mmCIF file of C-alpha atoms in Angstrom:
data_model
loop_
_atom_site.group_PDB
_atom_site.id
_atom_site.type_symbol
_atom_site.label_atom_id
_atom_site.label_comp_id
_atom_site.label_asym_id
_atom_site.label_seq_id
_atom_site.Cartn_x
_atom_site.Cartn_y
_atom_site.Cartn_z
ATOM 1 C CA MET Q 1 -27.867 32.661 -21.005
ATOM 2 C CA PRO Q 2 -26.876 33.155 -24.121
ATOM 3 C CA SER Q 3 -27.868 30.469 -26.930
ATOM 4 C CA GLN Q 4 -24.747 30.303 -29.199
ATOM 5 C CA VAL Q 5 -21.539 31.118 -27.467
ATOM 6 C CA ALA Q 6 -18.895 33.331 -29.372
ATOM 7 C CA SER Q 7 -16.493 31.834 -31.464
ATOM 8 C CA SER Q 8 -13.982 34.590 -30.748
ATOM 9 C CA GLN Q 9 -14.281 32.970 -27.072
ATOM 10 C CA ASP Q 10 -13.257 29.572 -27.990
ATOM 11 C CA GLN Q 11 -9.534 28.858 -27.272
ATOM 12 C CA PRO Q 12 -7.584 26.182 -28.100
ATOM 13 C CA MET Q 13 -6.196 24.217 -24.987
ATOM 14 C CA PRO Q 14 -2.286 23.590 -25.309
ATOM 15 C CA ASP Q 15 -0.535 20.355 -25.010
ATOM 16 C CA ALA Q 16 0.556 18.962 -21.768
ATOM 17 C CA ALA Q 17 4.626 19.361 -22.387
ATOM 18 C CA THR Q 18 3.559 23.712 -23.443
ATOM 19 C CA VAL Q 19 2.205 23.794 -20.368
ATOM 20 C CA ASN Q 20 4.731 22.146 -18.247
ATOM 21 C CA GLU Q 21 7.415 23.906 -19.801
ATOM 22 C CA ASP Q 22 6.229 27.194 -19.744
ATOM 23 C CA ALA Q 23 4.741 26.519 -16.015
ATOM 24 C CA GLY Q 24 8.303 25.717 -15.000
ATOM 25 C CA SER Q 25 9.645 29.005 -15.663
ATOM 26 C CA GLN Q 26 6.591 31.235 -13.858
ATOM 27 C CA GLN Q 27 4.959 29.025 -11.483
ATOM 28 C CA GLU Q 28 6.685 29.395 -8.034
ATOM 29 C CA PRO Q 29 7.404 26.422 -6.187
ATOM 30 C CA VAL Q 30 4.826 24.651 -3.786
ATOM 31 C CA LEU Q 31 7.210 24.584 -0.587
ATOM 32 C CA GLU Q 32 10.940 26.089 0.051
ATOM 33 C CA LEU Q 33 13.701 23.594 0.560
ATOM 34 C CA GLY Q 34 13.526 23.648 4.607
ATOM 35 C CA GLU Q 35 9.944 24.445 4.835
ATOM 36 C CA GLN Q 36 8.570 22.962 7.692
ATOM 37 C CA ARG Q 37 5.070 20.921 6.665
ATOM 38 C CA ILE Q 38 4.143 19.007 9.716
ATOM 39 C CA GLN Q 39 3.568 20.943 12.857
ATOM 40 C CA ILE Q 40 2.881 19.432 16.900
ATOM 41 C CA LEU Q 41 -0.163 21.234 17.887
ATOM 42 C CA PRO Q 42 -0.362 22.536 21.557
ATOM 43 C CA GLY Q 43 -1.187 20.067 24.143
ATOM 44 C CA ALA Q 44 1.378 17.208 22.902
ATOM 45 C CA THR Q 45 2.594 14.360 25.483
ATOM 46 C CA ASP Q 46 4.836 11.401 24.494
ATOM 47 C CA THR Q 47 1.714 9.045 23.927
ATOM 48 C CA ALA Q 48 -1.085 11.748 22.700
ATOM 49 C CA ALA Q 49 -0.051 14.323 20.020
ATOM 50 C CA SER Q 50 -1.841 16.336 17.262
ATOM 51 C CA PHE Q 51 -0.187 16.870 14.009
ATOM 52 C CA GLN Q 52 -1.012 19.364 11.472
ATOM 53 C CA PHE Q 53 0.188 18.787 7.979
ATOM 54 C CA GLU Q 54 0.457 21.747 5.626
ATOM 55 C CA GLY Q 55 -0.702 21.129 1.679
ATOM 56 C CA GLU Q 56 -2.469 17.854 2.660
ATOM 57 C CA ASP Q 57 -6.200 16.619 2.276
ATOM 58 C CA HIS Q 58 -7.964 13.369 2.725
ATOM 59 C CA THR Q 59 -5.792 11.622 0.035
ATOM 60 C CA LEU Q 60 -3.077 10.981 2.886
ATOM 61 C CA GLY Q 61 -5.342 11.696 5.957
ATOM 62 C CA ASN Q 62 -7.160 8.703 5.277
ATOM 63 C CA ALA Q 63 -4.495 6.250 3.903
ATOM 64 C CA LEU Q 64 -2.120 7.632 6.883
ATOM 65 C CA ARG Q 65 -4.747 7.162 9.606
ATOM 66 C CA TYR Q 66 -5.673 3.191 7.998
ATOM 67 C CA MET Q 67 -1.843 2.595 8.111
ATOM 68 C CA ILE Q 68 -1.303 4.019 11.776
ATOM 69 C CA MET Q 69 -4.190 2.158 12.839
ATOM 70 C CA LYS Q 70 -3.062 -1.134 12.002
ATOM 71 C CA ASN Q 71 0.099 -0.551 14.350
ATOM 72 C CA PRO Q 72 -1.225 -2.365 17.602
ATOM 73 C CA GLU Q 73 0.376 -0.096 20.014
ATOM 74 C CA VAL Q 74 -1.855 2.854 18.842
ATOM 75 C CA GLU Q 75 -5.103 3.463 20.852
ATOM 76 C CA PHE Q 76 -6.884 6.018 18.506
ATOM 77 C CA CYS Q 77 -5.710 7.917 15.532
ATOM 78 C CA GLY Q 78 -8.209 10.300 13.696
ATOM 79 C CA TYR Q 79 -7.885 13.077 10.721
ATOM 80 C CA SER Q 80 -9.771 16.439 10.256
ATOM 81 C CA ILE Q 81 -9.711 18.987 7.353
ATOM 82 C CA PRO Q 82 -10.617 21.951 9.773
ATOM 83 C CA HIS Q 83 -11.988 24.105 6.919
ATOM 84 C CA PRO Q 84 -12.440 23.170 3.468
ATOM 85 C CA SER Q 85 -10.899 26.692 2.013
ATOM 86 C CA GLU Q 86 -7.906 25.851 3.590
ATOM 87 C CA ALA Q 87 -4.825 23.015 2.398
ATOM 88 C CA LYS Q 88 -4.190 21.988 6.021
ATOM 89 C CA MET Q 89 -4.980 18.192 7.854
ATOM 90 C CA ASN Q 90 -5.114 17.364 11.365
ATOM 91 C CA VAL Q 91 -4.239 13.894 12.485
ATOM 92 C CA ARG Q 92 -4.229 12.791 15.885
ATOM 93 C CA ILE Q 93 -2.420 10.017 17.740
ATOM 94 C CA GLN Q 94 -3.320 8.525 21.234
ATOM 95 C CA THR Q 95 -0.688 5.164 21.645
ATOM 96 C CA TYR Q 96 -0.367 2.944 24.610
ATOM 97 C CA ASP Q 97 2.340 3.577 27.173
ATOM 98 C CA GLY Q 98 5.178 1.192 25.304
ATOM 99 C CA THR Q 99 5.723 3.554 22.149
ATOM 100 C CA THR Q 100 4.694 7.480 21.629
ATOM 101 C CA ALA Q 101 2.963 9.287 18.964
ATOM 102 C CA TYR Q 102 5.571 10.548 17.162
ATOM 103 C CA ASP Q 103 7.064 6.743 16.880
ATOM 104 C CA ALA Q 104 3.177 5.849 15.793
ATOM 105 C CA LEU Q 105 3.666 8.680 13.136
ATOM 106 C CA GLU Q 106 7.009 7.694 11.653
ATOM 107 C CA LYS Q 107 6.290 4.210 11.622
ATOM 108 C CA GLY Q 108 2.821 4.757 9.614
ATOM 109 C CA PHE Q 109 4.658 6.771 7.259
ATOM 110 C CA ASP Q 110 6.834 3.943 6.617
ATOM 111 C CA ASP Q 111 4.408 1.140 6.207
ATOM 112 C CA LEU Q 112 2.681 3.776 4.161
ATOM 113 C CA MET Q 113 5.460 4.097 1.707
ATOM 114 C CA ASP Q 114 6.185 0.292 1.596
ATOM 115 C CA LEU Q 115 2.402 -0.132 0.826
ATOM 116 C CA CYS Q 116 2.889 2.455 -2.264
ATOM 117 C CA ASP Q 117 5.982 0.415 -3.298
ATOM 118 C CA ALA Q 118 4.224 -2.671 -3.275
ATOM 119 C CA VAL Q 119 1.374 -1.653 -5.244
ATOM 120 C CA ALA Q 120 3.557 0.135 -7.869
ATOM 121 C CA ASP Q 121 5.888 -3.166 -8.072
ATOM 122 C CA LYS Q 122 2.555 -5.192 -9.000
ATOM 123 C CA PHE Q 123 1.219 -2.816 -10.992
ATOM 124 C CA THR Q 124 4.672 -2.373 -13.391
ATOM 125 C CA THR Q 125 4.694 -6.479 -13.169
ATOM 126 C CA ALA Q 126 1.169 -6.342 -14.491
ATOM 127 C CA ARG Q 127 1.269 -3.590 -16.709
ATOM 128 C CA ASP Q 128 4.687 -5.685 -18.350
ATOM 129 C CA ALA Q 129 3.141 -8.988 -18.486
ATOM 130 C CA HIS Q 130 0.048 -7.401 -20.327
ATOM 131 C CA ALA Q 131 2.164 -5.623 -22.958
ATOM 132 C CA ALA Q 132 4.274 -8.605 -23.588
ATOM 133 C CA LYS Q 133 0.993 -10.723 -24.444
ATOM 134 C CA GLU Q 134 -0.199 -7.989 -26.805
ATOM 135 C CA ARG Q 135 3.045 -8.359 -28.611
#
């Protein structure tokens, strides 16, 4: 291991604005319009289904599982990441006879979006109140 790093290897980091402007013209979009991100895995029934999400990980998986499990019509919900090197997440939902797994997934998404909106509103209100006190 070298005791010193050659100064010729050091490069300044570009500003975020420069990176975003440069990346916009060279970087491919993550998903094309119309690209399917959710797939129903084989073996699904009305009350039990497994869904595979492309490009998602524990961030969405844990939050979505939590919101779906709050639904009293859901018997079981769990998620897994099949392999850490693949950007895929599987969600398994089992419901009681009164609702379908598809409806439970949609309700879970709606509830999660409502929760995120409430958190964003409370944050904005608190930030604005803090900024007003600072002036």
